Coordinates of C-alpha atoms and ligand atoms in Angstrom, one line a residue:
A1 CA -34.5 -5.5 47.0
E2 CA -37.0 -2.6 47.0
L3 CA -36.6 0.0 44.4
R4 CA -37.2 3.8 44.7
A5 CA -38.8 5.6 41.8
P6 CA -36.2 6.2 39.1
P7 CA -34.5 9.6 38.9
D8 CA -36.3 12.1 36.4
K9 CA -33.1 13.5 34.7
I10 CA -29.5 12.4 34.4
A11 CA -26.7 14.6 32.8
I12 CA -23.5 13.1 31.4
I13 CA -20.7 15.5 30.4
G14 CA -18.6 14.2 27.5
A15 CA -19.6 12.0 24.5
G16 CA -16.4 10.0 24.2
I17 CA -16.4 6.2 24.8
G18 CA -16.7 6.8 28.5
G19 CA -19.8 9.2 28.4
T20 CA -21.7 7.2 25.6
S21 CA -21.1 3.9 27.3
A22 CA -22.3 5.4 30.6
A23 CA -25.5 6.5 28.8
Y24 CA -25.9 2.9 27.5
Y25 CA -25.4 1.3 31.0
L26 CA -27.6 3.9 32.8
R27 CA -30.4 3.2 30.3
Q28 CA -30.1 -0.5 31.1
K29 CA -30.2 0.1 34.8
F30 CA -32.8 2.9 35.2
G31 CA -35.1 2.0 32.4
K32 CA -36.8 3.8 29.6
D33 CA -38.4 6.7 31.5
V34 CA -35.4 8.5 32.8
K35 CA -34.4 11.5 30.6
I36 CA -30.6 11.3 29.8
D37 CA -28.9 14.5 28.4
L38 CA -25.4 14.0 27.1
F39 CA -23.3 17.2 26.8
E40 CA -20.5 17.4 24.1
R41 CA -18.7 20.5 23.3
E42 CA -16.7 19.1 20.3
E43 CA -17.3 15.9 18.4
V44 CA -19.0 12.7 19.5
G45 CA -16.2 10.2 20.0
G46 CA -13.7 12.6 21.9
R47 CA -10.3 10.9 21.7
L48 CA -11.7 8.3 19.2
A49 CA -11.4 10.4 16.0
T50 CA -10.3 10.0 12.4
M51 CA -8.3 12.1 10.0
R52 CA -8.8 12.3 6.3
V53 CA -6.0 11.6 3.8
Q54 CA -7.0 11.9 0.1
G55 CA -10.5 10.8 0.7
Q56 CA -9.9 8.0 3.1
E57 CA -10.3 8.1 6.9
Y58 CA -7.6 6.9 9.2
E59 CA -7.6 6.6 13.1
A60 CA -5.9 9.5 14.7
G61 CA -6.6 8.8 18.4
G62 CA -7.6 5.5 20.0
S63 CA -7.0 2.9 17.3
V64 CA -6.5 -0.7 18.5
I65 CA -8.6 -2.8 20.8
H66 CA -7.4 -6.0 22.6
P67 CA -9.1 -9.3 21.8
L68 CA -10.0 -9.6 25.5
N69 CA -11.7 -6.1 25.8
L70 CA -15.0 -7.6 26.4
H71 CA -17.1 -4.4 26.8
M72 CA -15.8 -3.0 23.4
K73 CA -16.5 -6.4 21.8
R74 CA -20.0 -6.4 23.2
F75 CA -20.8 -2.9 22.0
V76 CA -19.7 -3.8 18.5
K77 CA -22.0 -6.9 18.5
D78 CA -24.9 -5.2 19.9
L79 CA -24.6 -2.3 17.7
G80 CA -24.3 -4.5 14.6
L81 CA -20.9 -3.0 13.6
S82 CA -18.1 -4.9 11.9
T83 CA -14.5 -5.3 12.9
V84 CA -11.1 -5.1 11.0
Q85 CA -7.9 -6.5 12.1
A86 CA -5.3 -3.9 13.3
S87 CA -2.5 -3.3 10.8
G88 CA 0.3 -5.8 11.3
G89 CA 3.6 -6.3 9.2
L90 CA 7.2 -6.4 10.3
L91 CA 8.5 -4.4 13.2
G92 CA 11.9 -2.8 13.8
I93 CA 13.5 -1.0 16.7
Y94 CA 15.7 1.9 16.1
N95 CA 18.0 3.4 18.7
G96 CA 19.0 6.5 16.8
E97 CA 22.0 4.9 15.2
T98 CA 20.8 1.4 14.0
L99 CA 18.0 -1.1 14.0
V100 CA 18.7 -3.1 17.2
F101 CA 15.9 -5.6 16.4
E102 CA 14.2 -6.5 13.1
E103 CA 11.4 -9.0 12.8
S104 CA 11.5 -11.5 10.0
N105 CA 8.6 -13.1 8.1
W106 CA 9.5 -16.4 9.6
F107 CA 8.1 -17.1 13.2
I108 CA 11.0 -19.5 14.0
I109 CA 13.6 -17.0 12.9
N110 CA 12.0 -14.3 15.2
V111 CA 12.1 -16.8 18.1
I112 CA 15.8 -17.6 17.5
K113 CA 16.7 -13.8 17.1
L114 CA 14.9 -13.0 20.4
V115 CA 16.4 -15.9 22.3
W116 CA 19.9 -15.1 20.9
R117 CA 19.7 -11.5 22.0
Y118 CA 17.6 -11.6 25.1
G119 CA 17.4 -15.2 26.3
F120 CA 13.9 -16.2 27.5
Q121 CA 13.0 -12.6 28.7
S122 CA 10.5 -12.1 25.9
L123 CA 8.6 -15.3 27.0
R124 CA 8.8 -14.3 30.7
M125 CA 7.5 -10.8 29.8
H126 CA 4.5 -12.4 28.0
M127 CA 3.8 -14.6 31.0
W128 CA 3.8 -11.6 33.4
V129 CA 1.4 -9.7 31.2
E130 CA -0.9 -12.7 31.0
D131 CA -1.0 -13.0 34.7
V132 CA -2.0 -9.4 35.1
L133 CA -4.6 -9.8 32.3
D134 CA -6.1 -13.0 33.9
K135 CA -6.8 -11.0 37.1
F136 CA -7.9 -8.0 35.2
M137 CA -10.6 -10.2 33.5
R138 CA -12.3 -10.7 36.9
I139 CA -14.0 -7.3 36.3
Y140 CA -16.3 -8.7 33.8
R141 CA -17.7 -11.2 36.2
Y142 CA -18.2 -8.7 39.0
Q143 CA -19.9 -6.3 36.7
S144 CA -22.1 -8.9 35.2
H145 CA -23.3 -9.7 38.7
D146 CA -23.9 -5.9 39.2
Y147 CA -21.2 -5.3 41.8
A148 CA -19.8 -1.7 41.9
F149 CA -16.9 0.0 43.5
S150 CA -16.7 3.4 45.1
S151 CA -13.0 4.1 44.2
V152 CA -10.5 3.0 41.5
E153 CA -8.2 1.6 44.3
K154 CA -11.1 -0.6 45.6
L155 CA -11.8 -1.8 42.1
L156 CA -8.2 -2.7 41.5
H157 CA -7.9 -4.4 44.9
A158 CA -10.9 -6.6 44.1
L159 CA -9.2 -7.7 41.0
G160 CA -5.8 -8.6 42.3
G161 CA -5.4 -7.7 45.8
D162 CA -2.5 -5.7 47.3
D163 CA -0.1 -6.8 44.5
F164 CA -2.4 -5.2 41.8
L165 CA -2.8 -2.0 43.9
G166 CA 1.0 -1.9 44.5
M167 CA 1.5 -1.7 40.7
L168 CA 0.2 1.8 40.8
N169 CA 2.9 2.8 43.2
R170 CA 5.8 1.3 41.5
T171 CA 7.4 2.1 38.1
L172 CA 7.4 -0.5 35.4
L173 CA 11.2 -0.2 35.4
E174 CA 11.5 -1.1 39.2
T175 CA 9.1 -3.9 38.8
L176 CA 10.7 -5.5 35.9
Q177 CA 14.2 -4.9 37.2
K178 CA 13.2 -6.7 40.5
A179 CA 11.9 -9.6 38.4
G180 CA 15.2 -9.9 36.9
F181 CA 14.8 -8.4 33.4
S182 CA 18.1 -7.0 31.9
E183 CA 18.8 -3.4 31.1
K184 CA 19.3 -4.3 27.5
F185 CA 15.8 -6.0 27.3
L186 CA 14.3 -3.0 29.1
N187 CA 15.9 -0.4 26.9
E188 CA 15.4 -2.1 23.5
M189 CA 12.1 -4.0 23.9
I190 CA 10.1 -2.5 26.7
A191 CA 10.8 1.2 26.4
P192 CA 9.9 1.4 22.8
V193 CA 6.4 -0.1 23.5
M194 CA 5.9 2.6 26.1
R195 CA 6.9 5.3 23.8
V196 CA 4.6 4.2 21.0
N197 CA 1.6 3.6 23.3
Y198 CA 1.9 6.2 26.0
G199 CA 4.5 8.6 24.7
Q200 CA 6.5 8.0 27.9
S201 CA 9.1 5.7 29.1
T202 CA 9.5 2.8 31.6
D203 CA 9.1 5.2 34.5
I204 CA 5.2 4.9 34.1
N205 CA 3.3 2.8 36.7
A206 CA 3.5 -0.9 36.3
F207 CA -0.2 -1.4 35.8
V208 CA -0.3 0.8 32.8
G209 CA 3.0 -0.8 31.7
A210 CA 1.2 -4.2 31.7
V211 CA -1.7 -2.8 29.7
S212 CA 0.7 -1.2 27.1
L213 CA 2.6 -4.6 26.8
S214 CA -0.7 -6.3 26.2
C215 CA -0.7 -4.5 22.9
S216 CA 2.1 -6.9 21.7
D217 CA -0.5 -9.7 21.8
S218 CA -2.0 -11.1 18.6
G219 CA -5.5 -10.4 17.5
L220 CA -5.7 -6.6 18.0
W221 CA -8.7 -5.2 16.2
A222 CA -10.5 -2.0 15.3
V223 CA -14.1 -1.0 14.2
E224 CA -14.7 -0.9 10.4
G225 CA -15.5 2.7 9.5
G226 CA -13.8 4.1 12.6
N227 CA -13.8 3.3 16.4
K228 CA -15.9 6.5 17.0
L229 CA -18.9 4.7 15.4
V230 CA -19.2 2.9 18.7
C231 CA -19.9 6.3 20.4
S232 CA -22.5 7.4 18.0
G233 CA -24.0 3.9 18.2
L234 CA -24.2 3.9 21.9
L235 CA -25.7 7.4 21.9
Q236 CA -28.5 6.3 19.7
A237 CA -29.1 3.0 21.3
S238 CA -29.4 4.6 24.8
K239 CA -31.9 7.0 23.5
S240 CA -30.1 9.9 25.0
N241 CA -30.5 13.6 24.1
L242 CA -27.2 15.1 22.7
I243 CA -26.7 18.7 23.7
S244 CA -23.9 20.2 21.6
G245 CA -22.7 22.6 24.3
S246 CA -19.8 23.4 26.7
V247 CA -20.5 22.8 30.4
M248 CA -19.1 25.6 32.5
Y249 CA -20.5 25.1 36.1
I250 CA -22.2 22.6 38.3
E251 CA -23.9 23.6 41.5
E252 CA -26.1 21.9 44.0
K253 CA -29.4 23.7 44.6
T254 CA -32.7 22.9 46.2
K255 CA -35.6 22.7 43.7
T256 CA -39.3 22.1 44.2
K257 CA -40.2 19.1 41.9
H258 CA -43.5 18.5 40.3
T259 CA -44.5 16.3 43.4
G260 CA -44.2 19.6 45.4
N261 CA -41.3 18.2 47.4
P262 CA -38.1 20.3 47.8
T263 CA -35.3 18.2 46.4
K264 CA -31.6 18.6 46.2
M265 CA -30.6 18.7 42.5
Y266 CA -27.6 19.7 40.4
E267 CA -27.8 22.7 38.2
V268 CA -25.6 22.3 35.0
V269 CA -24.8 25.6 33.3
Y270 CA -23.6 25.4 29.8
Q271 CA -22.9 27.5 26.8
I272 CA -24.1 27.0 23.2
G273 CA -22.4 29.5 21.0
T274 CA -22.7 32.8 23.0
E275 CA -25.9 31.8 24.8
T276 CA -25.8 30.5 28.4
R277 CA -28.4 28.0 29.6
S278 CA -29.0 25.8 32.5
D279 CA -30.9 22.7 33.5
F280 CA -31.4 20.6 36.7
Y281 CA -30.5 17.0 37.2
D282 CA -30.9 14.4 39.9
I283 CA -27.6 12.6 39.0
V284 CA -24.6 14.0 37.1
L285 CA -21.7 11.9 35.6
V286 CA -18.6 13.7 34.4
A287 CA -16.9 11.7 31.6
T288 CA -14.0 13.9 30.7
P289 CA -10.7 14.5 32.4
L290 CA -11.2 17.2 34.9
N291 CA -8.6 19.8 34.4
R292 CA -8.5 23.4 33.1
K293 CA -7.1 22.6 29.8
M294 CA -9.3 19.7 28.9
S295 CA -12.7 20.5 30.4
N296 CA -12.6 23.6 32.5
I297 CA -15.7 22.8 34.7
T298 CA -16.1 24.7 37.9
F299 CA -18.0 23.2 40.9
L300 CA -19.7 26.0 42.6
N301 CA -20.6 26.2 46.3
F302 CA -20.2 22.6 47.3
D303 CA -19.7 21.8 50.9
P304 CA -17.1 20.4 51.4
P305 CA -15.6 22.0 48.3
I306 CA -14.7 19.8 45.3
E307 CA -11.0 20.5 44.8
E308 CA -9.6 21.5 41.5
F309 CA -8.0 18.7 39.6
H310 CA -4.4 19.1 38.3
Q311 CA -3.7 15.9 36.5
Y312 CA -1.2 16.7 33.8
Y313 CA -2.0 15.0 30.4
Q314 CA 0.9 14.0 28.0
H315 CA 1.1 16.1 24.8
I316 CA 1.3 13.9 21.8
V317 CA 1.0 14.7 18.0
T318 CA -0.3 12.2 15.5
T319 CA 0.9 13.0 11.9
L320 CA -0.2 11.2 8.8
V321 CA 2.0 11.4 5.8
K322 CA 1.4 9.8 2.4
G323 CA 4.8 9.5 0.9
E324 CA 8.0 7.5 0.2
L325 CA 9.8 6.7 3.4
N326 CA 13.5 7.6 3.5
T327 CA 14.6 4.1 4.6
S328 CA 18.3 5.0 4.6
I329 CA 17.7 6.8 8.0
F330 CA 17.1 3.4 9.6
S331 CA 18.9 0.9 7.4
S332 CA 21.7 0.7 4.8
R333 CA 19.7 -1.8 2.9
P334 CA 18.3 -0.8 -0.5
I335 CA 14.8 0.7 -0.2
D336 CA 13.1 -2.3 -1.9
K337 CA 14.7 -4.6 0.8
F338 CA 13.7 -2.5 3.8
G339 CA 10.4 -4.6 4.5
L340 CA 9.5 -3.0 7.8
N341 CA 5.9 -1.7 8.4
T342 CA 6.7 -0.2 11.7
V343 CA 9.7 1.3 13.4
L344 CA 9.6 1.9 17.2
T345 CA 12.3 3.9 18.9
T346 CA 14.3 3.6 22.1
D347 CA 14.7 6.4 24.6
N348 CA 17.0 8.8 22.9
S349 CA 16.7 12.6 23.2
D350 CA 18.1 13.1 19.7
L351 CA 15.1 11.4 18.2
F352 CA 12.2 13.5 17.2
I353 CA 9.7 10.8 16.7
N354 CA 8.4 8.1 19.0
S355 CA 7.3 5.7 16.3
I356 CA 6.4 5.5 12.6
G357 CA 4.3 2.8 10.9
I358 CA 2.1 2.1 7.9
V359 CA -1.5 2.3 8.6
S360 CA -4.8 1.0 6.9
S361 CA -7.8 3.2 6.3
V362 CA -10.7 2.5 8.6
R363 CA -12.4 0.7 5.7
E364 CA -9.6 -1.7 4.7
K365 CA -10.2 -5.1 5.9
E366 CA -6.8 -6.5 4.9
D367 CA -3.2 -5.3 5.4
P368 CA -2.6 -1.8 4.0
E369 CA -2.4 -1.5 0.2
P370 CA 0.0 1.0 -1.5
S371 CA -1.7 3.6 -3.7
T372 CA -1.0 3.6 -7.5
D373 CA 2.2 5.5 -7.0
G374 CA 3.5 2.8 -4.7
T375 CA 3.4 5.0 -1.6
Y376 CA 1.7 4.2 1.8
V377 CA 0.0 6.4 4.5
W378 CA 2.4 6.5 7.5
K379 CA 1.3 7.4 11.0
I380 CA 4.0 9.1 13.2
F381 CA 3.7 9.7 16.9
S382 CA 5.9 12.6 18.3
Q383 CA 6.1 14.7 21.4
E384 CA 6.1 17.9 19.5
T385 CA 4.6 19.0 16.1
L386 CA 6.9 18.0 13.3
T387 CA 8.5 20.7 11.3
K388 CA 8.5 20.6 7.5
A389 CA 12.3 20.0 7.7
Q390 CA 11.8 17.0 9.9
I391 CA 9.1 15.5 7.6
L392 CA 11.5 16.0 4.6
K393 CA 14.2 14.1 6.6
L394 CA 11.8 11.1 7.1
F395 CA 10.4 11.1 3.6
L396 CA 12.2 11.2 0.1
S397 CA 9.0 12.8 -1.2
Y398 CA 5.5 13.3 0.2
D399 CA 2.3 14.6 -1.2
Y400 CA 0.1 15.0 1.9
A401 CA 0.6 15.5 5.6
V402 CA -2.0 16.2 8.3
K403 CA -1.5 16.4 12.0
K404 CA -3.6 16.4 15.2
P405 CA -2.2 17.3 18.6
W406 CA -3.6 15.6 21.7
L407 CA -3.6 15.8 25.4
A408 CA -3.6 12.2 25.0
Y409 CA -3.4 10.3 28.4
P410 CA -2.2 11.1 31.9
H411 CA 1.6 11.7 32.5
Y412 CA 2.2 8.7 34.7
K413 CA 4.4 9.4 37.6
P414 CA 3.9 6.7 40.3
P415 CA 3.0 6.5 43.2
E416 CA -0.4 7.4 41.5
K417 CA -3.3 8.8 43.7
C418 CA -6.5 8.2 41.7
P419 CA -9.1 11.0 42.0
S420 CA -12.5 10.0 43.6
I421 CA -15.3 8.4 41.7
I422 CA -17.9 9.9 44.1
L423 CA -17.3 13.7 43.9
H424 CA -20.6 14.4 45.9
D425 CA -23.8 12.6 46.8
R426 CA -25.1 12.0 43.2
L427 CA -22.1 13.4 41.2
Y428 CA -19.7 10.9 39.8
Y429 CA -16.4 11.1 37.9
L430 CA -15.3 8.4 35.4
N431 CA -11.9 9.5 34.2
G432 CA -10.0 9.0 37.5
I433 CA -9.5 5.4 36.2
E434 CA -7.1 6.8 33.7
C435 CA -4.6 7.2 36.5
A436 CA -4.3 3.5 36.4
A437 CA -4.4 3.1 32.7
S438 CA -6.0 5.0 29.8
A439 CA -7.6 2.9 27.1
M440 CA -11.0 2.6 25.5
E441 CA -11.9 -0.5 27.6
M442 CA -10.8 1.4 30.8
S443 CA -13.3 4.1 30.1
A444 CA -16.0 1.5 29.3
I445 CA -15.2 -0.3 32.6
A446 CA -15.4 3.1 34.6
A447 CA -18.7 3.9 32.8
H448 CA -20.2 0.5 33.7
N449 CA -19.0 0.9 37.3
A450 CA -20.4 4.5 37.6
A451 CA -23.8 3.4 36.2
L452 CA -24.0 0.6 38.7
L453 CA -22.7 2.7 41.5
A454 CA -25.3 5.5 40.8
Y455 CA -28.0 2.9 40.6
H456 CA -27.2 1.2 43.8
R457 CA -26.7 4.4 45.7
W458 CA -30.0 5.8 44.4
N459 CA -31.8 2.6 45.6
G460 CA -29.8 2.3 48.9
H461 CA -28.3 -1.1 47.9
T462 CA -25.1 -0.6 49.9
D463 CA -24.5 -4.5 49.8
M464 CA -23.7 -4.2 46.1
I465 CA -20.9 -1.7 46.6
D466 CA -17.3 -2.5 47.7
Q467 CA -18.0 -6.1 48.6
D468 CA -15.2 -8.0 50.1
G469 CA -14.0 -11.4 48.8
L470 CA -16.0 -11.2 45.6
Y471 CA -13.7 -13.4 43.7
E472 CA -14.1 -16.3 46.1
K473 CA -17.8 -15.6 46.5
L474 CA -18.5 -15.6 42.7
K475 CA -16.2 -18.6 42.0
T476 CA -18.7 -20.8 43.6
E477 CA -21.8 -19.0 42.2
L478 CA -22.2 -20.2 38.7
Ligands
FAD1 C1 -3.3 9.4 20.1 C2 -4.0 8.4 20.9 C3 -3.9 7.1 20.7 C4 -4.6 6.2 21.6 N1 -4.6 4.8 21.2 C5 -5.4 3.9 21.9 C6 -5.6 2.6 21.4 O1 -5.0 2.3 20.5 N2 -6.3 1.9 22.1 C7 -7.0 2.2 23.3 O2 -7.8 1.4 23.9 N3 -6.9 3.5 23.7 C8 -6.1 4.5 23.0 N4 -6.1 5.7 23.4 C9 -6.8 6.1 24.6 C10 -8.2 6.3 24.5 O3 -8.5 7.0 23.3 C11 -8.9 7.0 25.6 O4 -8.5 6.4 26.8 C12 -10.3 7.1 25.5 O5 -10.8 7.4 24.2 C13 -10.9 8.1 26.5 O6 -12.3 8.2 26.3 P1 -13.2 9.1 27.3 O7 -14.5 9.1 26.8 O8 -12.9 8.6 28.7 O9 -12.6 10.6 27.2 P2 -12.6 11.5 25.9 O10 -12.6 10.7 24.6 O11 -11.6 12.5 26.1 O12 -14.1 12.2 26.0 C14 -14.4 13.3 26.8 C15 -15.3 14.2 25.9 O13 -15.7 15.2 26.8 C16 -15.8 16.4 26.0 N5 -15.7 17.6 26.9 C17 -14.7 18.0 27.7 N6 -15.1 19.1 28.5 C18 -16.3 19.3 28.2 C19 -17.3 20.3 28.7 N7 -16.9 21.2 29.5 N8 -18.6 20.3 28.2 C20 -18.9 19.4 27.3 N9 -18.1 18.4 26.8 C21 -16.9 18.4 27.3 C22 -14.6 16.4 25.1 O14 -14.9 17.3 24.0 C23 -14.6 14.8 24.8 O15 -15.3 14.6 23.5 C24 -5.4 6.7 22.7 C25 -5.5 8.0 22.9 C26 -4.8 8.9 22.1 C27 -5.0 10.4 22.3
LIG2 C1 -7.4 -2.5 29.2 C2 -6.6 -3.7 28.6 C3 -6.5 -4.9 29.4 C4 -6.0 -3.7 27.4 C5 -6.0 -2.6 26.5 C6 -4.8 -2.6 25.6 C7 -4.8 -1.5 24.7 C8 -5.4 -1.6 23.4 C9 -4.2 -0.3 25.1 C10 -4.0 0.9 24.3 C11 -2.8 1.5 24.5 C12 -2.6 2.8 23.8 C13 -3.0 4.0 24.5 C14 -2.2 2.8 22.6 C15 -1.9 3.9 21.8 S1 -1.0 3.8 20.4 C16 -1.8 2.5 19.5 C17 -1.3 2.0 18.3 N1 0.0 1.5 18.4 C18 -1.3 3.0 17.1 O1 -0.4 2.9 16.3 O2 -2.2 3.8 17.1

């Protein structure tokens, strides 16, 4: 197909994994001559960040990556980074009174315990998740053939048809109840996984529920040195220009280019310190959640107007504590016989934590090692900031505690209506995909899709957008 001259300038707002991977894919598609400006008002990495405890860094935000997250895998390979396995160890589930489930070191004992308490529901749950994941993997084939989608709904429909799309409109609870899973299994096994991963319960949509349950698969990994290294690596590899400023407004204006032609462009107005500056762009990608609390970007004078986004993001606090756990809260066993590395919790309003677990530093290749005084670093997820009294309840003694509050991921409330990807002619929004599920790989998929979409729309390749029957078409095209 014929190609138009590439755009002169592209702006990306947000240097998290979404924005930096968009820069990488845009460079691949549009070539070396386009100038790419990447705006970031805080740190490169966004929700991929580390916290320091006694000289070591620990993941504070996005921490684990699924073995089938192929974009993340590819980035790590292309950037020459190394991986570490995600911390493992034995897991227990606490309901506020007792540990309702405790893993053993022996695989066969775990199988017997699970079958004894829940029948074959654990196996059926894994099969359900695998089926969703199988369909989800189709995205990689579509994207490697350069196909793009103009909405999150169309993308999901191309992966798994009406069934997949329907998952956005139903709660995980409804879906699994319909499939015959018991209340006991849902409360004791499924709800704790939703609490640790999304700080919510089984009333989240079934798609994000399946993504969350896929974290129970083996082989989860992370980037040695910190997942945020992927973002700085992509920024460098894409030869983009980082502007450390906060974008305030975007407005469409007619500008006379060097060719002498009046052209419609986007003016991006941003602030660096107290100074306000602006620049003009042919294409703009917004790679941050659009709401007042998280990005506060105003779209000026668009016709039709770009509505304000109100998606509510879940408040979660990550706390890292180096100390000696008060195991008596969870179990009557002596401290040296406790043996659990992670405790998840069921939905119980009396509990002030969602989960607690031992973590490795971003440099540790193996399972976490205790420090010389025998203590570990524990990561706690809670809805609210922990008080000193609460930390003292959890730990017999501690010598360090750091916390980071997040507006972490959307508050899921099906039926979900995903925001548009195309906000205006050449203005794209990536983070609408989080309404289906928020994860590093989801942002990378949205970034690849937006780069392809921007490229095809720039060149008028409408046949590469929203193609029907892609799965069948590409099955025979090897
Ligand atoms: C506690 C926690 C745990 C998580 N665990 C996992 C996990 O284990 N695995 C996983 O896959 N995912 C996990 N996630 C989700 C994952 O981190 C996110 O889905 C992903 O990082 C989102 O990336 P993003 O680039 O789309 O957005 P962000 O990382 O939020 O990036 C947006 C960037 O835009 C910047 N920005 C905002 N407004 C402006 C403006 N006006 N001007 C300039 N810059 C602006 C922000 O500062 C930010 O850096 C977790 C998230 C949290 C919070
Ligand atoms: C997109 C697909 C198919 C899979 C991604 C699975 C995945 C890694 C989801 C992440 C879910 C999430 C937001 C986890 C947060 S907590 C993670 C961890 N338990 C921790 O302790 O930090």
